[in-house]
Tab-separated table of C-alpha atoms and ligand atoms in Angstrom:
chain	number	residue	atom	x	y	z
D	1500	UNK	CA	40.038	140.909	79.677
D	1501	UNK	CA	40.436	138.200	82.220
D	1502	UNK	CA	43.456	136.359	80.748
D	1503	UNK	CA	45.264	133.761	83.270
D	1504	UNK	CA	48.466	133.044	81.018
D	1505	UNK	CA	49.463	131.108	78.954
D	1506	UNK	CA	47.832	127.616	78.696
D	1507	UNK	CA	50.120	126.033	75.920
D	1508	UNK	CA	53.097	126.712	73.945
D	1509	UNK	CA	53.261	125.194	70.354
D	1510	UNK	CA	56.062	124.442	68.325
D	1511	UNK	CA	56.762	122.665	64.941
D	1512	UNK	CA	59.760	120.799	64.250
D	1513	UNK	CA	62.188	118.228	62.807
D	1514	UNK	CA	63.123	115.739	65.334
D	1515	UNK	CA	59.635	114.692	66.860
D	1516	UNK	CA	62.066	111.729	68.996
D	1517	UNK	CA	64.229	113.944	70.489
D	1518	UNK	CA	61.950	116.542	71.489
D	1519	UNK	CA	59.806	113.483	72.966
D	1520	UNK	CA	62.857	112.457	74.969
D	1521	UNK	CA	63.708	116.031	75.870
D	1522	UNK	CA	59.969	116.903	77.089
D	1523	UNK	CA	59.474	114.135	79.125
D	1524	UNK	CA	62.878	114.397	81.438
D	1525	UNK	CA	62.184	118.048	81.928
D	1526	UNK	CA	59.136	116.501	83.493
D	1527	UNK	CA	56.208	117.033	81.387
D	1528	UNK	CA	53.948	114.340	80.976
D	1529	UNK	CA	53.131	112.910	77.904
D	1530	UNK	CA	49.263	112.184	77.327
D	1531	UNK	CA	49.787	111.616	73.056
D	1532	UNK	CA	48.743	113.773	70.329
D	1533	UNK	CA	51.957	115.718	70.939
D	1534	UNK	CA	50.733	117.106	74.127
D	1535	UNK	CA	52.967	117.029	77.380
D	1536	UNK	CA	51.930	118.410	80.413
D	1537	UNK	CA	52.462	119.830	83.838
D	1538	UNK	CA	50.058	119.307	86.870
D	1539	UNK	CA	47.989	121.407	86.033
D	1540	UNK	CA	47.348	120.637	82.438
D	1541	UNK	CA	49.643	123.854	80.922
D	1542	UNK	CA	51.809	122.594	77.824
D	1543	UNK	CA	53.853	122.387	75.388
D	1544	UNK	CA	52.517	120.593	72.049
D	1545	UNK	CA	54.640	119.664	69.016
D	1546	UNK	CA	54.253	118.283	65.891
D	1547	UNK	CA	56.208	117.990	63.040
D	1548	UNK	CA	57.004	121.617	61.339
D	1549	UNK	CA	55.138	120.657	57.822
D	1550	UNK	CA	52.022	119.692	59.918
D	1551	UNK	CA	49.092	121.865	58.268
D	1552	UNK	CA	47.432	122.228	61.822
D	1553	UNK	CA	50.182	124.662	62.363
D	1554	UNK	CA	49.780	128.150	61.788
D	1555	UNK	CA	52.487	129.245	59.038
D	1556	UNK	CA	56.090	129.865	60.559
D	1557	UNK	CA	57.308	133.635	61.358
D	1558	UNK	CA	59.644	134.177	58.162
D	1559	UNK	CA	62.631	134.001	60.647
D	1560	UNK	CA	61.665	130.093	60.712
D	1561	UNK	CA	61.117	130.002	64.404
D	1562	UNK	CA	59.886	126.636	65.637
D	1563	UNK	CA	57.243	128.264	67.986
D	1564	UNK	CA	54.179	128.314	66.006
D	1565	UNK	CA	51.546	129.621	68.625
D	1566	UNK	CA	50.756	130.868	72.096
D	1567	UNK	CA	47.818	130.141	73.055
D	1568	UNK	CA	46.049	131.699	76.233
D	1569	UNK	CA	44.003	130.562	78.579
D	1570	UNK	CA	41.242	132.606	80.055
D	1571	UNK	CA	38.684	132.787	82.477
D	1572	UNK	CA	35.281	132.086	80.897
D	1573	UNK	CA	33.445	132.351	77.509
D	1574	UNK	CA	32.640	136.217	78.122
D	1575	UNK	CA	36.120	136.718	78.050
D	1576	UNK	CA	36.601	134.987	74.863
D	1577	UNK	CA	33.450	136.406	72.998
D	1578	UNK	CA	35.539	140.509	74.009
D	1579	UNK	CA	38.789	139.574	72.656
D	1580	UNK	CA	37.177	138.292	69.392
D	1581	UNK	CA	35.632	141.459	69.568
D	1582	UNK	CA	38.286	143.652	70.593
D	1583	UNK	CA	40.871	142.040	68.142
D	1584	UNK	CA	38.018	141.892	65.275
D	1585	UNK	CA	38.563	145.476	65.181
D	1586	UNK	CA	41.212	145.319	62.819
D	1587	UNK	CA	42.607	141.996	62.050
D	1588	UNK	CA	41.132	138.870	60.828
D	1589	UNK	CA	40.108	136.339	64.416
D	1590	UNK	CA	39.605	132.786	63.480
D	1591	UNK	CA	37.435	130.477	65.182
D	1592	UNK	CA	38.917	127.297	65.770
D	1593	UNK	CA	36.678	124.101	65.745
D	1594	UNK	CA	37.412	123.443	69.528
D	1595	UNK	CA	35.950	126.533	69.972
D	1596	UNK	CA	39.510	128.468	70.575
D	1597	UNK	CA	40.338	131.732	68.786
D	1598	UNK	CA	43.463	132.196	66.738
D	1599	UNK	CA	44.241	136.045	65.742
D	1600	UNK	CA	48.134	137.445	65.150
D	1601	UNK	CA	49.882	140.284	67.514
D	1602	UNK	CA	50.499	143.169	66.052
D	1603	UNK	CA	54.206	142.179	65.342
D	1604	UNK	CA	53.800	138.814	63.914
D	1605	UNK	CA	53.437	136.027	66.586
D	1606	UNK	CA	50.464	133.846	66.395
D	1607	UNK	CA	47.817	133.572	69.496
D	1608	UNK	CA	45.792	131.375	70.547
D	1609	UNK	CA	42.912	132.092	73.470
D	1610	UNK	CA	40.646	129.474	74.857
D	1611	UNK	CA	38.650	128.846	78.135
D	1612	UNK	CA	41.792	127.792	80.103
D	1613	UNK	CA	42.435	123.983	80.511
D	1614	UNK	CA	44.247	124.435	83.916
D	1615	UNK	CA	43.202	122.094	86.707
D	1616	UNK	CA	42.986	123.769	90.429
D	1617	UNK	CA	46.490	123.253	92.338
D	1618	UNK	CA	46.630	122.466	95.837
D	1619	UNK	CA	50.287	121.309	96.347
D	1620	UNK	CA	51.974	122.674	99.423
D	1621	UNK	CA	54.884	125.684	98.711
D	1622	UNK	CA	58.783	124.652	99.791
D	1623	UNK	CA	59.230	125.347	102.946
D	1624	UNK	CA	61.771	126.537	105.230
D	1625	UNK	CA	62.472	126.638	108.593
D	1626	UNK	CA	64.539	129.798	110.304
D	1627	UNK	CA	65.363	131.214	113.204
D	1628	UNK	CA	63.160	133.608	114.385
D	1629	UNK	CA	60.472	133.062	112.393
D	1630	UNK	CA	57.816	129.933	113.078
D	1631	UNK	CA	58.917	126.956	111.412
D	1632	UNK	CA	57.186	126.061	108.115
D	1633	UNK	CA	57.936	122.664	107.716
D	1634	UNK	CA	56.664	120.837	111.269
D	1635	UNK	CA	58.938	119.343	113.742
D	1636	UNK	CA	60.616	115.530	112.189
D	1637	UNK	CA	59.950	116.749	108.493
D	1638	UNK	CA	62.216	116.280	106.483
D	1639	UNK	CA	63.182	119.147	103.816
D	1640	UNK	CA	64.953	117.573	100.980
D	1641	UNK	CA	65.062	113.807	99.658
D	1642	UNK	CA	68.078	112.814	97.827
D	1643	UNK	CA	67.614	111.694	94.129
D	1644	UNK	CA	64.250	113.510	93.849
D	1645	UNK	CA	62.242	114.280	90.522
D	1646	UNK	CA	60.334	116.760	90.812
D	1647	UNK	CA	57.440	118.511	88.028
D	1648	UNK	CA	56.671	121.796	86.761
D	1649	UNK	CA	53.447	122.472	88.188
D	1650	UNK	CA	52.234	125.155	85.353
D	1651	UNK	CA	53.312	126.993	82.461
D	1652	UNK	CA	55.099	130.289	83.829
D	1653	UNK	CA	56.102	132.773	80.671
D	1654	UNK	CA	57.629	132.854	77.223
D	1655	UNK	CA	59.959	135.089	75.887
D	1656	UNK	CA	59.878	136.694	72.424
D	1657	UNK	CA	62.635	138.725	70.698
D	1658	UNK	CA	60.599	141.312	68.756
D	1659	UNK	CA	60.929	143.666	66.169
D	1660	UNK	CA	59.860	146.804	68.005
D	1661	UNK	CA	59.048	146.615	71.924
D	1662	UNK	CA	57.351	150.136	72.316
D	1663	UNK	CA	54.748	148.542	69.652
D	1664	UNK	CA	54.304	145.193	71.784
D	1665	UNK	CA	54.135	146.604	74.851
D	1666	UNK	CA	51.009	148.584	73.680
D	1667	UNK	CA	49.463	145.950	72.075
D	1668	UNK	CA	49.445	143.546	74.914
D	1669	UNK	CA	48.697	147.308	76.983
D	1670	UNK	CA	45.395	148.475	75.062
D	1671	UNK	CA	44.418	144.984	72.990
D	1672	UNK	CA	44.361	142.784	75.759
D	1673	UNK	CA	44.596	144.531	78.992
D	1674	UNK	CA	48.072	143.063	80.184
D	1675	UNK	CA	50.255	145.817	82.798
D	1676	UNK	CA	53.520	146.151	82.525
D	1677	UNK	CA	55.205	145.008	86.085
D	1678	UNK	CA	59.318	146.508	85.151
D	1679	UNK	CA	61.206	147.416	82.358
D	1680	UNK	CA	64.606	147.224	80.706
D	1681	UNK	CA	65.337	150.610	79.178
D	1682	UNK	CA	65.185	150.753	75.430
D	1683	UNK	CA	65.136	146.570	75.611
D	1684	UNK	CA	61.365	145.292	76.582
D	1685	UNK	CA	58.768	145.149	79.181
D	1686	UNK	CA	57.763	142.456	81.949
D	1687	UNK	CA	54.032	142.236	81.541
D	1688	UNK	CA	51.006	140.414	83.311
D	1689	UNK	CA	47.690	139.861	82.592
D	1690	UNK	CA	44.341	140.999	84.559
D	1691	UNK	CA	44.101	137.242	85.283
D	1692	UNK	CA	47.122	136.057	87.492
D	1693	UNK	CA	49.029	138.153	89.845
D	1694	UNK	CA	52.390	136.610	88.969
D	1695	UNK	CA	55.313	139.720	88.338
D	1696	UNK	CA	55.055	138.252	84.504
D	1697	UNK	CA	53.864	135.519	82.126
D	1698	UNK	CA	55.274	137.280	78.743
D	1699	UNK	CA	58.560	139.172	78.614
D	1700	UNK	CA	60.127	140.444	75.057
D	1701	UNK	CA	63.418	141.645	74.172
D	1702	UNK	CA	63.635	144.192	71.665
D	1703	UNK	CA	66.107	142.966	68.311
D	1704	UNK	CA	66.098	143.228	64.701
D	1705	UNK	CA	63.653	141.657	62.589
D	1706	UNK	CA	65.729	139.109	61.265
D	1707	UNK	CA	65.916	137.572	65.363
D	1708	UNK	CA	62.199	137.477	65.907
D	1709	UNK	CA	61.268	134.408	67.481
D	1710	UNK	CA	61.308	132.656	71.327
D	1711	UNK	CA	64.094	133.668	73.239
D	1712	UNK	CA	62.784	130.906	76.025
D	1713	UNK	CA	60.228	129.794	77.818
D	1714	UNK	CA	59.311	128.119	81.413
D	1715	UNK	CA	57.085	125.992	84.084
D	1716	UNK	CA	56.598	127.174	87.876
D	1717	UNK	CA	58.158	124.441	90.249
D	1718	UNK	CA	57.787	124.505	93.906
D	1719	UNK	CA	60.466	125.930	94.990
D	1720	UNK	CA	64.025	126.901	94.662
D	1721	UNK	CA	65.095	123.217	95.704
D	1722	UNK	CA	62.730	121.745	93.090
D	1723	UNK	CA	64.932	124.022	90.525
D	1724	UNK	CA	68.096	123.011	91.974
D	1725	UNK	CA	66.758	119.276	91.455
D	1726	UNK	CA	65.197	119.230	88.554
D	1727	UNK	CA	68.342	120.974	86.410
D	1728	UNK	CA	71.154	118.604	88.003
D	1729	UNK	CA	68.803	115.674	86.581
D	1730	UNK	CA	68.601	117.042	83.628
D	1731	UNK	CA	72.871	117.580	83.488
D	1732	UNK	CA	72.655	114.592	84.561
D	1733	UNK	CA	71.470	113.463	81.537
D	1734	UNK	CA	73.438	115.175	79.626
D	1735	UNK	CA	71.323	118.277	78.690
D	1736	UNK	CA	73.487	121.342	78.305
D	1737	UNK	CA	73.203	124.393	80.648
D	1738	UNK	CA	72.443	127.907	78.896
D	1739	UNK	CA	72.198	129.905	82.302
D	1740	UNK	CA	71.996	129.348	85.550
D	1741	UNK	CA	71.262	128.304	88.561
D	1742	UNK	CA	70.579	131.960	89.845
D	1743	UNK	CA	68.137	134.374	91.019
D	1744	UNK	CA	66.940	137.160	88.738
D	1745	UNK	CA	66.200	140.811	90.510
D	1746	UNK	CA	63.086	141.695	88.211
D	1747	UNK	CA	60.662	138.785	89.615
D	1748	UNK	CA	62.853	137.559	92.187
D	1749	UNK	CA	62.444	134.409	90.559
D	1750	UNK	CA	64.679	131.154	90.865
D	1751	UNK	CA	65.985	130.050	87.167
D	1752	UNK	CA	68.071	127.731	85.358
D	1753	UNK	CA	67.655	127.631	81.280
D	1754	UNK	CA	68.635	125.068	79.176
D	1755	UNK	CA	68.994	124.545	75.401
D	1756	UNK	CA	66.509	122.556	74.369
D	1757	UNK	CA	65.641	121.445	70.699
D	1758	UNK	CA	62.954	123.816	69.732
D	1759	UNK	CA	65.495	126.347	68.941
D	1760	UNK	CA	64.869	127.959	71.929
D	1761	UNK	CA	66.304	128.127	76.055
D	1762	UNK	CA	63.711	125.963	78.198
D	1763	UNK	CA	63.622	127.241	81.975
D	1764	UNK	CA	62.689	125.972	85.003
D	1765	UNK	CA	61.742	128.984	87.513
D	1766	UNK	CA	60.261	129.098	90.960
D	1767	UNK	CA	59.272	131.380	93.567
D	1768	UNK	CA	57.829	134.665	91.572
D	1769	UNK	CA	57.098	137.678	93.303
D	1770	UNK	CA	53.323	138.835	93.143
D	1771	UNK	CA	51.958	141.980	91.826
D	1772	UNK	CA	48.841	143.939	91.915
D	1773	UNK	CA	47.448	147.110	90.745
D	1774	UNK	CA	49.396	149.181	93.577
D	1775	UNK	CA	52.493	148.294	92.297
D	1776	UNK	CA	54.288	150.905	90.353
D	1777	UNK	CA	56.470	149.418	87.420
D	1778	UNK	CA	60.686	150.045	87.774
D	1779	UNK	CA	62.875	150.366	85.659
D	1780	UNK	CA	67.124	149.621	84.699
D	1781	UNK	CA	69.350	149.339	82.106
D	1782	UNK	CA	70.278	145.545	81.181
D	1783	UNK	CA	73.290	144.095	82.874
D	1784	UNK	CA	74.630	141.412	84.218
D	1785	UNK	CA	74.113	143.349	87.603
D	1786	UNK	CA	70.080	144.182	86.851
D	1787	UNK	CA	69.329	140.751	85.561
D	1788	UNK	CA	69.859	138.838	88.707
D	1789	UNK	CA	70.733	138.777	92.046
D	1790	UNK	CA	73.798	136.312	92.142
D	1791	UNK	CA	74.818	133.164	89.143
D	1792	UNK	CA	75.934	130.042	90.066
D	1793	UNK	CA	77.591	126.723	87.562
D	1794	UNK	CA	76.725	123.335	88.148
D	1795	UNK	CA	79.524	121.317	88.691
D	1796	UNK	CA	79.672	117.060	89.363
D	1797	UNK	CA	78.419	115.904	92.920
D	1798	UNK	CA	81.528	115.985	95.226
D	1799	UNK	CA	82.548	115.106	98.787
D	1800	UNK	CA	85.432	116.509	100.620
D	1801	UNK	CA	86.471	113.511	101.774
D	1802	UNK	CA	89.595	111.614	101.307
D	1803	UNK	CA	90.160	107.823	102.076
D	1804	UNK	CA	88.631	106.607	105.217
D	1805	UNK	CA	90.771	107.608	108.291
D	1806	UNK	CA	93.041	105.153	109.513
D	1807	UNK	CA	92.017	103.148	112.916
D	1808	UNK	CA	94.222	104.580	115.956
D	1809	UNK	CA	97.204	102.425	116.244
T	1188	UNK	CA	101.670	131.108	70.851
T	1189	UNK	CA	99.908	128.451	68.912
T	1190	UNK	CA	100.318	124.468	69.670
T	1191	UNK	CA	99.476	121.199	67.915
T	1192	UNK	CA	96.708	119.212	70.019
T	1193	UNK	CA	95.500	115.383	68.317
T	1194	UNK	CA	91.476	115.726	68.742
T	1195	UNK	CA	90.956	111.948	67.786
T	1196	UNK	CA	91.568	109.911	64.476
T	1197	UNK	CA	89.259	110.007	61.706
T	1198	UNK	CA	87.841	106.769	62.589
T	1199	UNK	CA	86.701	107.997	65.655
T	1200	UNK	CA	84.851	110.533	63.471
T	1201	UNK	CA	80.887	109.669	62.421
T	1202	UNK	CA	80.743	109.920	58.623
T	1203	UNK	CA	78.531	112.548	58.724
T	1204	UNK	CA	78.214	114.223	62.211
T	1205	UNK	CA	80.059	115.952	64.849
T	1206	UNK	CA	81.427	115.792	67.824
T	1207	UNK	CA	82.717	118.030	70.871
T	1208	UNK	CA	86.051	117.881	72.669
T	1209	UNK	CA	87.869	119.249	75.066
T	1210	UNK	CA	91.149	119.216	74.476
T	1211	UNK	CA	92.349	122.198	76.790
T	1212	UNK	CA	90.505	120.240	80.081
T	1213	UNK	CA	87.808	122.865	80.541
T	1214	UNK	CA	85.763	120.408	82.052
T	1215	UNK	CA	82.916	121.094	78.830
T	1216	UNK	CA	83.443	120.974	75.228
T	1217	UNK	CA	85.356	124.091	73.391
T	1218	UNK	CA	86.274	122.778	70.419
T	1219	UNK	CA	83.685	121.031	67.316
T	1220	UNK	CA	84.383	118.998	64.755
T	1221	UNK	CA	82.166	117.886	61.761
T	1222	UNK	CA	83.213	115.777	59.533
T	1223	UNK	CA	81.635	115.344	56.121
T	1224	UNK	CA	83.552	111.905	54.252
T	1225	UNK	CA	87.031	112.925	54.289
T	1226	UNK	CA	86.580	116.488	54.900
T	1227	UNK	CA	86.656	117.813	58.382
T	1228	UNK	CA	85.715	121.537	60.212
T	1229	UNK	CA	86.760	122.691	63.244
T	1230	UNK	CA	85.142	125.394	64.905
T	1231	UNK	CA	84.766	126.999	68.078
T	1232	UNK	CA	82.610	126.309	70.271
T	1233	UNK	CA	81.267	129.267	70.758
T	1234	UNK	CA	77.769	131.329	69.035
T	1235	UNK	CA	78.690	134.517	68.130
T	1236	UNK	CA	75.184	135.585	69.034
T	1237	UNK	CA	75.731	135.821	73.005
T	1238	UNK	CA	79.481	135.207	72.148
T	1239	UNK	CA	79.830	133.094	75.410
T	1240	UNK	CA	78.051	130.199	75.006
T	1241	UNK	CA	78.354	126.944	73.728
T	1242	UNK	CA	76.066	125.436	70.648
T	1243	UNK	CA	74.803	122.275	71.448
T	1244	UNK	CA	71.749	121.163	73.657
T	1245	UNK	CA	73.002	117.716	74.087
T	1246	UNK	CA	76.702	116.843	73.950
T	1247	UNK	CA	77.576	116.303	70.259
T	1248	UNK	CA	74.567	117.947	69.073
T	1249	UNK	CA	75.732	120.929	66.545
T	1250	UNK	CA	74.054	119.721	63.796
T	1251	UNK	CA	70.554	119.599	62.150
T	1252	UNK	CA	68.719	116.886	61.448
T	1253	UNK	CA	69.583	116.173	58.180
T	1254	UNK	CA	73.294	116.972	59.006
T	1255	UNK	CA	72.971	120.036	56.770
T	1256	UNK	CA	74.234	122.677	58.599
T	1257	UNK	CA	75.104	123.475	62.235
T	1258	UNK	CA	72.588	124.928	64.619
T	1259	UNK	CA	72.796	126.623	67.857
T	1260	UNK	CA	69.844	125.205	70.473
T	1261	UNK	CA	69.978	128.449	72.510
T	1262	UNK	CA	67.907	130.628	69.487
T	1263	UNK	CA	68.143	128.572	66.374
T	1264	UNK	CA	70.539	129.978	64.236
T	1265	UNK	CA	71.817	128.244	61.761
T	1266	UNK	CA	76.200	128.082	60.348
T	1267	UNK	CA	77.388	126.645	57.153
T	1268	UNK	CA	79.548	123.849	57.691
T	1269	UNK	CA	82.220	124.374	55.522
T	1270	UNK	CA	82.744	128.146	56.430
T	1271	UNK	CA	80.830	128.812	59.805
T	1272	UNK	CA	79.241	131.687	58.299
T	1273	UNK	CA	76.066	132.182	60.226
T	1274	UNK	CA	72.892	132.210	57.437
T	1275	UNK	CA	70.113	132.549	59.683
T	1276	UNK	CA	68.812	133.509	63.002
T	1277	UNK	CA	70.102	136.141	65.495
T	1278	UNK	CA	73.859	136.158	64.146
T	1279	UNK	CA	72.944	136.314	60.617
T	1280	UNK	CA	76.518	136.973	59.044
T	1281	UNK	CA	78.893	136.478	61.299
T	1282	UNK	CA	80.716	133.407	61.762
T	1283	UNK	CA	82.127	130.842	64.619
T	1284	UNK	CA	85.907	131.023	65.228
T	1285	UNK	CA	87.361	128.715	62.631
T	1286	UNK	CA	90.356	126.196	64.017
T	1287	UNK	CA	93.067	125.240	61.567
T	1288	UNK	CA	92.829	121.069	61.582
T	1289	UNK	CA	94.639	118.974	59.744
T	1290	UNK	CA	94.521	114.973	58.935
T	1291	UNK	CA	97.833	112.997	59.212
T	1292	UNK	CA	98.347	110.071	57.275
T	1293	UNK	CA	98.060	107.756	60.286
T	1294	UNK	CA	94.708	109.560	60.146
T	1295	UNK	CA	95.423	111.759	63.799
T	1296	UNK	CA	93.094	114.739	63.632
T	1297	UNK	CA	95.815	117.811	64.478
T	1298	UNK	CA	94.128	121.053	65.756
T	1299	UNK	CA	96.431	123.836	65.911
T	1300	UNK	CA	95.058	125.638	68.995
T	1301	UNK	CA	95.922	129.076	69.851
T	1302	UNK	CA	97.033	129.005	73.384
T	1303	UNK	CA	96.528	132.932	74.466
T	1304	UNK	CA	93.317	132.736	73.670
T	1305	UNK	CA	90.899	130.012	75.072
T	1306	UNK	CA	87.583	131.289	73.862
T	1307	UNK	CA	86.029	130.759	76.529
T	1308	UNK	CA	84.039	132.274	79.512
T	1309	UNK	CA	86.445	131.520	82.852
T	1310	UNK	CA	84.775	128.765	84.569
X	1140	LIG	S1	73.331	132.021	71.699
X	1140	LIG	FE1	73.429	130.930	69.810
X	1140	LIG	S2	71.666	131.584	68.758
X	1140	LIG	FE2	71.588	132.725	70.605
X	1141	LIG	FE1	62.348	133.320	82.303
């Protein structure tokens, strides 16, 4: 089952302005019909929650409505609608997508993925010892920058019963699970991208199911850094971060956002392949990452100018 | 120990809405206040889900749309105004710290603040 990731994120809801407003500073682009994108053409699409292109809500009355994958060609597509045919009803959607329900509830989409080819250069560092990345009279960092999420990363579910996800996305659809909080939920990857995950799911009661958050890729940690003091900057609210989590080694920084959910920006995700054997810890604020820090107003330490010498 | 703190006046108060303060200089907002007419709620603010973290996802924003009931952005759930009892979402029945407020007849919103506790996480 060569699935890349996710290719779009759907949600339905009540204030079509503000998430407009919201989507665009995080810096999506929006190309109409509800769609906003990153380079490479990975979403998020809204419309409002009574919209009967939705699929119907979870009962919880989460706002995400649908995940929907991309992956690699039609033969791909033709063995999940077999696969998931098996035993559950898989819809053909006129654009030719399929739409079929995990076996705890959440909606899925899977299409031919939309995602344009990247070729955008990694940040890059200089340090001693090593040969420099960035060339001689480059300069690293540009005050004021903006910069965009290149492509959807991962979402985040709170589910019913983990153990029952975990083998779903396991047997169904081929994902592996790349580390594990005990007795809380899996890190898991498709066949189709190497990243260290693209879904993650914390294990709750029913009455919590739903999108605990979701993210784009940026560039780097800088781009992170940059990206969430525009956004306080604006006046968005910080849920969590900047930091570094262990599990991923990824850069983050989540913010609320309107769709009843934390939006993230992460960078910098370690890789994973068939070699690598899954770990595993108990939750804590230890396990989940590597150091936290706050944002806090630019600042100089710098009083009044000196005086001239007498 | 408990002390008096004036949020704002009424007037300063949208009709139907709320608004965030920070009356303790936290540097962020700790303290809501919705008002609905001429009645007013003060809450914490703080979800009980995570119990550390604050509501909103834009300053002032703790309410719905419609101004029905308050909502946290970080996972949806949803608080009854007038109580703060938590109806739906991932703190289904429990409730945000309620504030004792009171309206003077010059119209000073009064919080009565309890000064031991500050509610929240040490910046
Ligand atoms: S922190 Fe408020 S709903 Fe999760
Ligand atoms: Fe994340």
């Amino acid at each position: 089952m060569n699935i890349i990731g996710p290719d779009a994120l759907l949600f339905g809801i009540d204030d079509i302005d503000a998430a407009t407003q919201y989507l665009t500073d995080y810096g999506l682009e929006p190309i109409g019909n509800g769609r906003f994108e990153a380079l490479d053409g990975t979403a998020v699409i809204i419309a409002p929650k009574d919209d009967p292109s939705l699929p119907a809500p979870l009962e919880t009355g989460s706002m995400l409505r649908k995940t929907l994958y991309g992956v690699a060609d039609q033969a791909t597509l033709d063995a999940i609608a077999d696969e998931l045919g098996r035993d559950r009803e898989v819809k053909r959607l006129q654009d030719g997508s399929l739409e079929a329900t995990d076996d705890v509830g959440f909606v899925l989409g899977f299409q031919v993925t939309v995602r344009r080819p990247l070729s955008l250069p990694a940040e890059a560092i200089n340090a001693p010892g090593a040969p420099p990345q960035r060339p001689v009279n480059e300069i690293g960092v540009e005050g004021g920058a903006q910069p965009r999420p290149r492509t959807l990363s991962h979402v985040v579910y709170f589910v019913p019963d983990a153990a029952r996800t975990e083998a779903f996305y396991a047997e169904r659809l081929g994902f592996a699970t790349s580390d594990r909080f005990t007795g809380v939920g899996s890190f898991m990857r498709p066949v189709g991208t190497q990243d260290h995950h693209t879904l993650f799911f914390i294990q709750t009661p029913p009455h919590m199911q739903g999108c605990e958050h979701f993210t784009f890729h940026m560039g780097g940690p800088t781009e992170v850094m940059q990206a969430g003091n525009h956004m306080v900057s604006k006046g968005y609210q910080s849920f969590w971060g900047p930091g570094r989590h262990l599990f991923g080694s990824n850069w983050f920084w989540y913010f609320k956002s309107p769709f009843g959910c934390n939006m993230e920006y992460d960078a910098d995700m370690d890789l994973h392949d068939e070699q690598w054997t899954a770990r595993e810890a108990f939750l804590s604020a230890d396990t989940t990452q590597a150091f936290l820090l706050q944002p806090r107003e630019k600042w100089a330490p710098m009083g009044p100018p000196p005086k001239a010498a007498e | 120990m408990s002390k008096m703190v004036k949020l704002c006046t009424l007037e300063d108060l949208p009709e139907r809405g709320a608004r965030g303060f920070d009356p303790e200089q936290w540097g962020h907002d700790t303290v809501f206040v919705v008002r609905r007419g001429r009645f007013v709620y003060a809450y914490r603010d703080l979800c009980p889900h995570y119990g550390n973290t604050a509501l909103p996802w834009r300053k002032d924003a703790y309410l719905d749309t419609k101004g029905e009931a308050i909502v946290c952005a970080a996972h949806g759930a949803r608080f009854e105004i007038a109580t703060g009892l938590c109806t739906s979402g991932p703190c289904l029945g429990k409730s945000l710290v309620q504030i004792p407020l009171r309206v003077s007849n010059g119209g000073d919103v009064l919080a009565t603040l309890d000064t031991n506790n500050n509610g929240a996480e040490s910046p």
